[in-house]
GROMACS .gro file of C-alpha atoms in nm:
model
  465
    1MET     CA    1  14.851  -6.819  -0.116
    2GLY     CA    2  14.762  -6.498   0.054
    3LYS     CA    3  14.605  -6.204  -0.123
    4LYS     CA    4  14.533  -6.053   0.216
    5GLY     CA    5  14.544  -5.677   0.210
    6LYS     CA    6  14.649  -5.666  -0.156
    7LYS     CA    7  14.630  -5.330  -0.331
    8GLU     CA    8  14.650  -5.402  -0.701
    9LYS     CA    9  14.853  -5.182  -0.932
   10LYS     CA   10  14.616  -5.237  -1.221
   11GLY     CA   11  14.289  -5.149  -1.054
   12ARG     CA   12  14.030  -5.415  -1.133
   13GLY     CA   13  14.202  -5.745  -1.066
   14ALA     CA   14  14.521  -5.645  -1.241
   15GLU     CA   15  14.342  -5.580  -1.568
   16LYS     CA   16  14.401  -5.211  -1.641
   17THR     CA   17  14.708  -5.045  -1.788
   18ALA     CA   18  14.981  -4.888  -1.581
   19ALA     CA   19  14.945  -4.569  -1.784
   20LYS     CA   20  14.580  -4.523  -1.690
   21MET     CA   21  14.647  -4.593  -1.324
   22GLU     CA   22  14.937  -4.347  -1.326
   23LYS     CA   23  14.702  -4.075  -1.448
   24LYS     CA   24  14.463  -4.162  -1.173
   25VAL     CA   25  14.722  -4.181  -0.897
   26SER     CA   26  14.868  -3.847  -1.000
   27LYS     CA   27  14.541  -3.682  -0.898
   28ARG     CA   28  14.551  -3.815  -0.544
   29SER     CA   29  14.668  -3.608  -0.252
   30ARG     CA   30  14.799  -3.921  -0.082
   31LYS     CA   31  15.028  -4.172  -0.244
   32GLU     CA   32  14.898  -4.522  -0.297
   33GLU     CA   33  15.131  -4.815  -0.237
   34THR     CA   34  15.111  -5.179  -0.334
   35PHE     CA   35  15.193  -5.464  -0.096
   36LEU     CA   36  15.204  -5.826  -0.210
   37TYR     CA   37  15.205  -6.134   0.010
   38ASN     CA   38  15.297  -6.501  -0.001
   39GLU     CA   39  15.140  -6.579   0.334
   40LEU     CA   40  14.915  -6.879   0.387
   41TYR     CA   41  14.612  -6.852   0.614
   42VAL     CA   42  14.362  -7.116   0.721
   43TYR     CA   43  14.015  -7.032   0.849
   44ASN     CA   44  13.874  -7.282   1.100
   45ILE     CA   45  13.498  -7.286   1.054
   46ARG     CA   46  13.422  -7.456   1.385
   47LYS     CA   47  13.644  -7.224   1.589
   48ASP     CA   48  13.561  -6.918   1.379
   49ALA     CA   49  13.927  -6.818   1.371
   50TRP     CA   50  14.205  -6.742   1.122
   51THR     CA   51  14.547  -6.907   1.163
   52LYS     CA   52  14.863  -6.815   0.979
   53VAL     CA   53  15.051  -7.125   0.862
   54ASP     CA   54  15.427  -7.081   0.814
   55ILE     CA   55  15.569  -7.329   0.564
   56PRO     CA   56  15.932  -7.300   0.447
   57SER     CA   57  16.023  -7.207   0.088
   58PRO     CA   58  15.688  -7.076  -0.038
   59PRO     CA   59  15.638  -6.924  -0.385
   60PRO     CA   60  15.749  -6.560  -0.422
   61ARG     CA   61  15.495  -6.293  -0.334
   62ARG     CA   62  15.229  -6.233  -0.598
   63CYS     CA   63  14.868  -6.160  -0.686
   64ALA     CA   64  14.625  -6.235  -0.972
   65HIS     CA   65  14.741  -6.598  -0.977
   66GLN     CA   66  14.521  -6.907  -0.977
   67ALA     CA   67  14.499  -7.175  -0.708
   68VAL     CA   68  14.318  -7.508  -0.739
   69VAL     CA   69  14.273  -7.786  -0.481
   70VAL     CA   70  14.273  -8.151  -0.592
   71PRO     CA   71  14.241  -8.472  -0.385
   72GLN     CA   72  14.554  -8.642  -0.522
   73GLY     CA   73  14.832  -8.731  -0.277
   74GLY     CA   74  14.627  -8.663   0.033
   75GLY     CA   75  14.523  -8.321  -0.097
   76GLN     CA   76  14.719  -8.071  -0.305
   77LEU     CA   77  14.693  -7.697  -0.371
   78TRP     CA   78  14.827  -7.604  -0.715
   79VAL     CA   79  14.930  -7.245  -0.792
   80PHE     CA   80  15.021  -7.105  -1.133
   81GLY     CA   81  15.138  -6.765  -1.255
   82GLY     CA   82  15.032  -6.425  -1.129
   83GLU     CA   83  15.220  -6.102  -1.098
   84PHE     CA   84  15.458  -5.906  -0.879
   85ALA     CA   85  15.455  -5.528  -0.838
   86SER     CA   86  15.685  -5.318  -0.624
   87PRO     CA   87  15.528  -5.089  -0.360
   88ASN     CA   88  15.578  -4.778  -0.575
   89GLY     CA   89  15.449  -4.956  -0.886
   90GLU     CA   90  15.764  -4.887  -1.087
   91GLN     CA   91  15.866  -5.254  -1.115
   92PHE     CA   92  15.624  -5.511  -1.251
   93TYR     CA   93  15.661  -5.878  -1.333
   94HIS     CA   94  15.454  -6.176  -1.456
   95TYR     CA   95  15.518  -6.531  -1.339
   96LYS     CA   96  15.493  -6.858  -1.531
   97ASP     CA   97  15.596  -7.089  -1.250
   98LEU     CA   98  15.393  -7.380  -1.114
   99TRP     CA   99  15.384  -7.474  -0.745
  100VAL     CA  100  15.211  -7.738  -0.539
  101LEU     CA  101  15.140  -7.734  -0.166
  102HIS     CA  102  15.120  -8.087  -0.032
  103LEU     CA  103  14.850  -8.053   0.234
  104ALA     CA  104  14.928  -8.384   0.403
  105THR     CA  105  15.296  -8.301   0.466
  106LYS     CA  106  15.260  -7.919   0.464
  107THR     CA  107  15.544  -7.871   0.216
  108TRP     CA  108  15.580  -7.649  -0.090
  109GLU     CA  109  15.729  -7.785  -0.412
  110GLN     CA  110  15.804  -7.603  -0.737
  111VAL     CA  111  15.718  -7.827  -1.033
  112LYS     CA  112  15.932  -7.753  -1.337
  113SER     CA  113  15.786  -7.873  -1.664
  114THR     CA  114  15.844  -7.742  -2.014
  115GLY     CA  115  15.579  -7.653  -2.270
  116GLY     CA  116  15.354  -7.463  -2.030
  117PRO     CA  117  15.181  -7.125  -2.059
  118SER     CA  118  15.382  -6.806  -2.086
  119GLY     CA  119  15.402  -6.565  -1.793
  120ARG     CA  120  15.060  -6.409  -1.727
  121SER     CA  121  14.804  -6.275  -1.483
  122GLY     CA  122  14.425  -6.280  -1.471
  123HIS     CA  123  14.406  -6.629  -1.622
  124ARG     CA  124  14.166  -6.896  -1.498
  125MET     CA  125  14.236  -7.256  -1.401
  126VAL     CA  126  14.013  -7.548  -1.296
  127ALA     CA  127  14.060  -7.912  -1.201
  128TRP     CA  128  13.916  -8.142  -1.467
  129LYS     CA  129  13.942  -8.515  -1.397
  130ARG     CA  130  14.316  -8.571  -1.339
  131GLN     CA  131  14.424  -8.254  -1.516
  132LEU     CA  132  14.446  -7.881  -1.459
  133ILE     CA  133  14.293  -7.682  -1.745
  134LEU     CA  134  14.411  -7.321  -1.786
  135PHE     CA  135  14.258  -7.050  -2.006
  136GLY     CA  136  14.337  -6.691  -2.103
  137GLY     CA  137  14.496  -6.413  -1.902
  138PHE     CA  138  14.720  -6.125  -2.004
  139HIS     CA  139  15.082  -6.012  -2.004
  140GLU     CA  140  15.202  -5.654  -1.986
  141SER     CA  141  15.545  -5.502  -2.023
  142THR     CA  142  15.665  -5.142  -2.024
  143ARG     CA  143  15.619  -5.132  -2.403
  144ASP     CA  144  15.309  -5.334  -2.476
  145TYR     CA  145  15.040  -5.572  -2.351
  146ILE     CA  146  14.876  -5.885  -2.481
  147TYR     CA  147  14.563  -6.082  -2.393
  148TYR     CA  148  14.532  -6.457  -2.440
  149ASN     CA  149  14.265  -6.709  -2.531
  150ASP     CA  150  14.490  -7.015  -2.539
  151VAL     CA  151  14.414  -7.335  -2.347
  152TYR     CA  152  14.666  -7.555  -2.167
  153ALA     CA  153  14.632  -7.885  -1.980
  154PHE     CA  154  14.861  -8.006  -1.702
  155ASN     CA  155  14.854  -8.381  -1.635
  156LEU     CA  156  14.857  -8.452  -1.260
  157ASP     CA  157  14.993  -8.804  -1.317
  158THR     CA  158  15.282  -8.729  -1.553
  159PHE     CA  159  15.344  -8.367  -1.445
  160THR     CA  160  15.352  -8.254  -1.809
  161TRP     CA  161  15.199  -7.958  -1.992
  162SER     CA  162  15.023  -7.976  -2.328
  163LYS     CA  163  14.867  -7.699  -2.535
  164LEU     CA  164  14.516  -7.779  -2.653
  165SER     CA  165  14.389  -7.680  -2.998
  166PRO     CA  166  14.009  -7.694  -2.978
  167SER     CA  167  13.805  -7.680  -3.296
  168GLY     CA  168  13.518  -7.438  -3.340
  169MET     CA  169  13.492  -7.066  -3.269
  170GLY     CA  170  13.604  -6.997  -2.913
  171PRO     CA  171  13.620  -6.689  -2.690
  172THR     CA  172  13.821  -6.386  -2.794
  173PRO     CA  173  14.132  -6.311  -2.582
  174ARG     CA  174  14.045  -6.200  -2.228
  175SER     CA  175  14.129  -6.221  -1.860
  176GLY     CA  176  13.927  -6.235  -1.539
  177CYS     CA  177  13.651  -6.453  -1.682
  178GLN     CA  178  13.437  -6.720  -1.520
  179MET     CA  179  13.566  -7.074  -1.568
  180SER     CA  180  13.378  -7.368  -1.419
  181VAL     CA  181  13.324  -7.739  -1.476
  182THR     CA  182  12.973  -7.858  -1.561
  183PRO     CA  183  12.812  -8.180  -1.429
  184GLN     CA  184  12.830  -8.315  -1.784
  185GLY     CA  185  13.210  -8.280  -1.790
  186GLY     CA  186  13.238  -7.964  -1.997
  187ILE     CA  187  13.406  -7.636  -1.905
  188VAL     CA  188  13.216  -7.306  -1.920
  189ILE     CA  189  13.384  -6.973  -1.997
  190TYR     CA  190  13.180  -6.658  -1.932
  191GLY     CA  191  13.256  -6.288  -1.948
  192GLY     CA  192  13.594  -6.138  -1.870
  193TYR     CA  193  13.783  -5.823  -1.964
  194SER     CA  194  14.015  -5.715  -2.242
  195LYS     CA  195  14.135  -5.391  -2.397
  196GLN     CA  196  14.266  -5.258  -2.723
  197ARG     CA  197  14.469  -4.954  -2.814
  198VAL     CA  198  14.257  -4.701  -3.002
  199LYS     CA  199  14.529  -4.438  -3.033
  200LYS     CA  200  14.864  -4.353  -2.880
  201ASP     CA  201  14.852  -4.393  -2.501
  202VAL     CA  202  14.473  -4.445  -2.511
  203ASP     CA  203  14.319  -4.787  -2.452
  204LYS     CA  204  13.957  -4.898  -2.474
  205GLY     CA  205  13.839  -5.167  -2.236
  206THR     CA  206  13.573  -5.428  -2.314
  207ARG     CA  207  13.358  -5.611  -2.060
  208HIS     CA  208  13.262  -5.940  -2.222
  209SER     CA  209  12.925  -6.102  -2.155
  210ASP     CA  210  12.938  -6.399  -2.392
  211MET     CA  211  12.954  -6.765  -2.288
  212PHE     CA  212  13.129  -7.067  -2.439
  213LEU     CA  213  13.146  -7.438  -2.363
  214LEU     CA  214  13.473  -7.632  -2.399
  215LYS     CA  215  13.432  -8.009  -2.403
  216PRO     CA  216  13.606  -8.324  -2.529
  217GLU     CA  217  13.497  -8.413  -2.880
  218ASP     CA  218  13.340  -8.761  -2.907
  219GLY     CA  219  13.458  -8.841  -2.554
  220ARG     CA  220  13.825  -8.814  -2.649
  221GLU     CA  221  14.046  -8.629  -2.401
  222ASP     CA  222  14.300  -8.540  -2.671
  223LYS     CA  223  14.049  -8.360  -2.892
  224TRP     CA  224  13.840  -8.064  -2.776
  225VAL     CA  225  13.574  -7.839  -2.928
  226TRP     CA  226  13.434  -7.491  -2.854
  227THR     CA  227  13.058  -7.423  -2.866
  228ARG     CA  228  12.888  -7.083  -2.825
  229MET     CA  229  12.625  -7.085  -2.548
  230ASN     CA  230  12.310  -6.873  -2.522
  231PRO     CA  231  12.177  -6.923  -2.170
  232SER     CA  232  11.828  -6.810  -2.072
  233GLY     CA  233  11.711  -6.645  -1.751
  234VAL     CA  234  11.826  -6.329  -1.574
  235LYS     CA  235  12.189  -6.268  -1.669
  236PRO     CA  236  12.436  -6.060  -1.468
  237THR     CA  237  12.489  -5.708  -1.595
  238PRO     CA  238  12.823  -5.661  -1.777
  239ARG     CA  239  13.111  -5.620  -1.533
  240SER     CA  240  13.464  -5.727  -1.448
  241GLY     CA  241  13.631  -5.827  -1.123
  242PHE     CA  242  13.354  -6.068  -1.026
  243SER     CA  243  13.418  -6.389  -0.831
  244VAL     CA  244  13.286  -6.742  -0.880
  245ALA     CA  245  13.252  -7.062  -0.677
  246MET     CA  246  13.074  -7.395  -0.714
  247ALA     CA  247  12.744  -7.400  -0.526
  248PRO     CA  248  12.530  -7.701  -0.425
  249ASN     CA  249  12.348  -7.888  -0.704
  250HIS     CA  250  12.649  -7.828  -0.933
  251GLN     CA  251  12.554  -7.466  -0.994
  252THR     CA  252  12.810  -7.191  -1.049
  253LEU     CA  253  12.778  -6.898  -0.809
  254PHE     CA  254  12.864  -6.548  -0.930
  255PHE     CA  255  12.925  -6.259  -0.686
  256GLY     CA  256  13.002  -5.887  -0.704
  257GLY     CA  257  13.231  -5.708  -0.947
  258VAL     CA  258  13.259  -5.359  -1.093
  259CYS     CA  259  13.133  -5.180  -1.402
  260ASP     CA  260  13.391  -4.921  -1.504
  261GLU     CA  261  13.326  -4.594  -1.682
  262GLU     CA  262  13.655  -4.522  -1.853
  263GLU     CA  263  13.769  -4.187  -1.985
  264GLU     CA  264  14.112  -4.077  -2.102
  265GLU     CA  265  14.194  -3.905  -1.775
  266SER     CA  266  13.975  -4.089  -1.525
  267LEU     CA  267  13.841  -4.426  -1.419
  268ALA     CA  268  13.523  -4.457  -1.211
  269GLY     CA  269  13.321  -4.764  -1.138
  270GLU     CA  270  12.996  -4.893  -0.995
  271PHE     CA  271  13.058  -5.182  -0.756
  272PHE     CA  272  12.818  -5.472  -0.695
  273ASN     CA  273  12.738  -5.721  -0.419
  274ASP     CA  274  12.465  -5.917  -0.595
  275LEU     CA  275  12.443  -6.294  -0.636
  276TYR     CA  276  12.369  -6.491  -0.951
  277PHE     CA  277  12.362  -6.863  -1.018
  278TYR     CA  278  12.427  -7.044  -1.345
  279ASP     CA  279  12.262  -7.383  -1.383
  280ALA     CA  280  12.457  -7.568  -1.652
  281THR     CA  281  12.203  -7.852  -1.666
  282ARG     CA  282  11.930  -7.608  -1.768
  283ASN     CA  283  12.168  -7.359  -1.933
  284ARG     CA  284  11.999  -7.083  -1.735
  285TRP     CA  285  12.095  -6.785  -1.520
  286PHE     CA  286  11.893  -6.675  -1.220
  287GLU     CA  287  11.930  -6.424  -0.941
  288GLY     CA  288  12.001  -6.527  -0.585
  289GLN     CA  289  11.728  -6.371  -0.373
  290LEU     CA  290  11.733  -6.385   0.007
  291LYS     CA  291  11.424  -6.510   0.187
  292GLY     CA  292  11.479  -6.307   0.502
  293PRO     CA  293  11.451  -6.427   0.864
  294LYS     CA  294  11.142  -6.634   0.942
  295SER     CA  295  11.042  -6.401   1.224
  296GLU     CA  296  11.019  -6.111   0.979
  297LYS     CA  297  10.798  -6.309   0.743
  298LYS     CA  298  10.557  -6.398   1.025
  299LYS     CA  299  10.541  -6.035   1.131
  300ARG     CA  300  10.440  -5.925   0.783
  301ARG     CA  301  10.169  -6.189   0.761
  302ARG     CA  302  10.019  -6.069   1.089
  303GLY     CA  303  10.008  -5.703   0.986
  304ARG     CA  304  10.059  -5.643   0.619
  305ARG     CA  305   9.903  -5.298   0.627
  306GLU     CA  306  10.126  -5.164   0.904
  307GLU     CA  307  10.356  -4.880   0.805
  308PRO     CA  308  10.729  -4.931   0.874
  309GLU     CA  309  10.846  -4.779   1.199
  310GLY     CA  310  11.061  -4.465   1.203
  311GLY     CA  311  11.411  -4.525   1.076
  312SER     CA  312  11.313  -4.806   0.842
  313LYS     CA  313  11.381  -4.742   0.476
  314LEU     CA  314  11.136  -5.000   0.347
  315ALA     CA  315  10.869  -4.827   0.142
  316CYS     CA  316  10.527  -4.984   0.099
  317GLY     CA  317  10.411  -5.032  -0.255
  318GLY     CA  318  10.105  -5.187  -0.409
  319ALA     CA  319   9.960  -5.520  -0.310
  320GLY     CA  320  10.229  -5.783  -0.288
  321THR     CA  321  10.509  -5.543  -0.386
  322GLN     CA  322  10.798  -5.386  -0.202
  323ALA     CA  323  11.022  -5.099  -0.300
  324PRO     CA  324  11.403  -5.130  -0.304
  325VAL     CA  325  11.580  -5.062   0.023
  326GLU     CA  326  11.883  -4.835   0.059
  327VAL     CA  327  12.138  -4.958   0.313
  328VAL     CA  328  12.411  -4.723   0.431
  329LYS     CA  329  12.740  -4.852   0.576
  330GLU     CA  330  13.043  -4.664   0.698
  331VAL     CA  331  13.405  -4.783   0.684
  332VAL     CA  332  13.665  -4.592   0.886
  333THR     CA  333  14.012  -4.580   0.728
  334GLU     CA  334  14.335  -4.579   0.927
  335ASP     CA  335  14.366  -4.201   0.912
  336GLY     CA  336  14.019  -4.151   1.059
  337THR     CA  337  13.844  -4.077   0.729
  338VAL     CA  338  13.489  -4.212   0.717
  339VAL     CA  339  13.397  -4.364   0.380
  340THR     CA  340  13.021  -4.399   0.332
  341ILE     CA  341  12.893  -4.685   0.118
  342LYS     CA  342  12.538  -4.676  -0.013
  343GLN     CA  343  12.382  -4.985  -0.166
  344VAL     CA  344  12.032  -5.032  -0.300
  345LEU     CA  345  11.887  -5.377  -0.239
  346SER     CA  346  11.607  -5.499  -0.460
  347ALA     CA  347  11.309  -5.642  -0.278
  348PRO     CA  348  11.308  -6.021  -0.244
  349GLY     CA  349  11.058  -6.197  -0.459
  350SER     CA  350  11.127  -5.975  -0.758
  351ALA     CA  351  11.091  -6.114  -1.104
  352GLY     CA  352  11.373  -6.285  -1.281
  353GLN     CA  353  11.433  -6.610  -1.094
  354PRO     CA  354  11.279  -6.938  -1.214
  355GLN     CA  355  11.011  -7.074  -0.987
  356SER     CA  356  10.930  -7.441  -0.964
  357GLU     CA  357  10.767  -7.672  -0.715
  358ASP     CA  358  11.027  -7.944  -0.763
  359GLU     CA  359  11.353  -7.746  -0.752
  360ASP     CA  360  11.553  -7.565  -0.487
  361SER     CA  361  11.424  -7.217  -0.564
  362LEU     CA  362  11.627  -6.938  -0.409
  363GLU     CA  363  11.344  -6.687  -0.429
  364GLU     CA  364  11.078  -6.634  -0.166
  365ALA     CA  365  10.901  -6.333  -0.022
  366GLY     CA  366  11.100  -6.185   0.263
  367SER     CA  367  11.263  -5.875   0.399
  368PRO     CA  368  11.571  -5.741   0.220
  369THR     CA  369  11.891  -5.830   0.405
  370SER     CA  370  12.221  -5.648   0.373
  371GLY     CA  371  12.542  -5.844   0.344
  372PRO     CA  372  12.894  -5.767   0.222
  373CYS     CA  373  12.923  -5.415   0.086
  374PRO     CA  374  12.966  -5.380  -0.293
  375ARG     CA  375  13.316  -5.490  -0.398
  376SER     CA  376  13.528  -5.658  -0.663
  377ASN     CA  377  13.804  -5.923  -0.659
  378THR     CA  378  13.659  -6.107  -0.362
  379MET     CA  379  13.767  -6.451  -0.245
  380LEU     CA  380  13.485  -6.708  -0.239
  381ALA     CA  381  13.463  -7.060  -0.095
  382VAL     CA  382  13.174  -7.300  -0.041
  383LYS     CA  383  13.187  -7.557   0.238
  384HIS     CA  384  12.898  -7.775   0.359
  385GLY     CA  385  12.656  -7.567   0.156
  386VAL     CA  386  12.771  -7.236   0.309
  387LEU     CA  387  12.921  -6.956   0.100
  388TYR     CA  388  13.213  -6.766   0.255
  389VAL     CA  389  13.305  -6.421   0.120
  390TYR     CA  390  13.640  -6.269   0.218
  391GLY     CA  391  13.787  -5.930   0.140
  392GLY     CA  392  13.804  -5.759  -0.197
  393MET     CA  393  13.825  -5.391  -0.282
  394PHE     CA  394  13.610  -5.091  -0.363
  395GLU     CA  395  13.667  -4.726  -0.441
  396ALA     CA  396  13.518  -4.407  -0.305
  397GLY     CA  397  13.632  -4.117  -0.520
  398ASP     CA  398  14.010  -4.135  -0.551
  399ARG     CA  399  14.044  -4.359  -0.247
  400GLN     CA  400  14.086  -4.732  -0.304
  401VAL     CA  401  14.003  -4.946  -0.001
  402THR     CA  402  14.120  -5.303   0.050
  403LEU     CA  403  13.879  -5.509   0.262
  404SER     CA  404  13.950  -5.786   0.514
  405ASP     CA  405  13.601  -5.869   0.638
  406LEU     CA  406  13.448  -6.219   0.626
  407HIS     CA  407  13.083  -6.307   0.568
  408CYS     CA  408  12.889  -6.627   0.515
  409LEU     CA  409  12.553  -6.727   0.368
  410ASP     CA  410  12.369  -7.060   0.395
  411LEU     CA  411  12.298  -7.145   0.031
  412HIS     CA  412  12.027  -7.395   0.123
  413ARG     CA  413  11.829  -7.161   0.346
  414MET     CA  414  11.918  -6.833   0.171
  415ASP     CA  415  11.777  -6.644   0.465
  416ALA     CA  416  12.039  -6.386   0.567
  417TRP     CA  417  12.407  -6.297   0.555
  418LYS     CA  418  12.613  -6.343   0.868
  419THR     CA  419  12.920  -6.134   0.942
  420LEU     CA  420  13.202  -6.346   1.088
  421VAL     CA  421  13.482  -6.088   1.089
  422GLU     CA  422  13.423  -5.714   1.078
  423MET     CA  423  13.637  -5.484   0.867
  424ASP     CA  424  13.966  -5.391   1.033
  425PRO     CA  425  14.064  -5.032   0.940
  426GLU     CA  426  14.430  -5.096   1.030
  427THR     CA  427  14.468  -5.331   0.734
  428GLN     CA  428  14.419  -5.044   0.488
  429GLU     CA  429  14.758  -4.901   0.399
  430TRP     CA  430  14.797  -4.546   0.260
  431LEU     CA  431  15.159  -4.453   0.311
  432GLU     CA  432  15.378  -4.167   0.196
  433GLU     CA  433  15.710  -4.337   0.124
  434THR     CA  434  15.831  -4.651  -0.052
  435ASP     CA  435  16.101  -4.898   0.035
  436SER     CA  436  16.334  -4.924  -0.265
  437GLU     CA  437  16.543  -5.192  -0.094
  438GLU     CA  438  16.240  -5.418  -0.065
  439ASP     CA  439  16.161  -5.360  -0.434
  440SER     CA  440  16.502  -5.482  -0.544
  441GLU     CA  441  16.493  -5.783  -0.314
  442GLU     CA  442  16.159  -5.901  -0.447
  443VAL     CA  443  16.254  -5.874  -0.813
  444GLU     CA  444  16.573  -6.070  -0.751
  445GLY     CA  445  16.365  -6.349  -0.596
  446ALA     CA  446  16.117  -6.364  -0.882
  447GLU     CA  447  16.132  -6.661  -1.114
  448GLY     CA  448  15.948  -6.798  -1.410
  449GLY     CA  449  15.880  -6.514  -1.656
  450ASP     CA  450  16.041  -6.260  -1.881
  451GLU     CA  451  15.927  -5.899  -1.890
  452ASP     CA  452  16.017  -5.873  -2.257
  453GLU     CA  453  15.887  -6.205  -2.379
  454ASP     CA  454  15.642  -6.204  -2.671
  455GLU     CA  455  15.456  -6.523  -2.746
  456ASP     CA  456  15.341  -6.499  -3.108
  457SER     CA  457  15.017  -6.682  -3.163
  458GLY     CA  458  14.719  -6.650  -3.390
  459GLU     CA  459  14.501  -6.689  -3.083
  460GLU     CA  460  14.643  -6.391  -2.897
  461SER     CA  461  14.551  -6.026  -2.907
  462GLY     CA  462  14.710  -5.712  -2.770
  463ALA     CA  463  14.810  -5.353  -2.830
  464GLU     CA  464  15.028  -5.251  -3.114
  465ASP     CA  465  15.256  -4.951  -3.125
   0.00000   0.00000   0.00000
């Protein structure tokens, strides 16, 4: 499913209200439009090239859905839910449909099964044994919104949904959280975002930083239990819109995101491009520090007292210390505007990451290395021990920029980022007019949800009039 070039109506991964975004958009001199896709792209690592794959009868265009790959049937890509928004943002829709892409035959199939989750966006889904486990998300209509903390399981053998009822105190309702499977067979939920109405037309957002473990009770797959987790180590700062992937050694990789400062009439955020790893075996967080190219390390050993040459922003500190480095990047938009991005990189070898002689430590003295600019809602994938980072979005003032660059990082060497595809300014759309005919066509093709549906549950939370 393609999220390529997506400009999301709700700001941070479809997790802010339409009312707040309308206030923000009204202050812009140019009109922002939203474009959704249902295109499928494949990146060939060996050829270093993207290929668009046209397969008949794909799911309707959407974003903020979940996609999971499983090995069954020669390889399958399962897609659930998500949302549709018209280019002008006036029409909005949540899906509750389930699709599977059969990779062996390159065919799409919509799987219709009763008893599944309600229409939603921002949920999370993972493959667990021969099931898909889905948690959380949110639904928003023109009148109200609701966040979820329910759990559903889809059986890949019987193609049936079942709602789980875990014992214990679980996470509060939220969307956009981390969800990953541990080597011990449990499922970790971390962080996420939710909001509550504090007064008429005013909502207060919450960035969660708690962690929970969901696991079968006494080894039974029909009985589950929640447990609150308190991991040690250096934890990520509170944020939303971060991305996760499974790294080597069964660790969960955590990248980027945004920390929003919300006011009644504005929304500003600090974007990140840092890396964290969660080791479920040790129940510990640690930062991902780059070692730097070997040539740079040798140079420092030969002349530690040498001052940096002109133009370098590396400041010398005390013995064995290095000051943070400021890296400046420029992105040119389609109208010729230059957006300057400043990011401060902490010096490698800083405190916070566990050091051990017998483990794959990701920390070693080396020169700071810039990589993807700070961003949220990035797509991550790990293949053969290499992390691939595609796209995402960031904001500079009132301008929201959708990215299409591609970077990679060897997670075993952790030496330096490599840019595979530079940012293409032409992919950033800031147009003046909308296409009402396209809006109507897309809504007519949408299936699987109801704008006015309200799923009453003691495990759900939302705004009240």
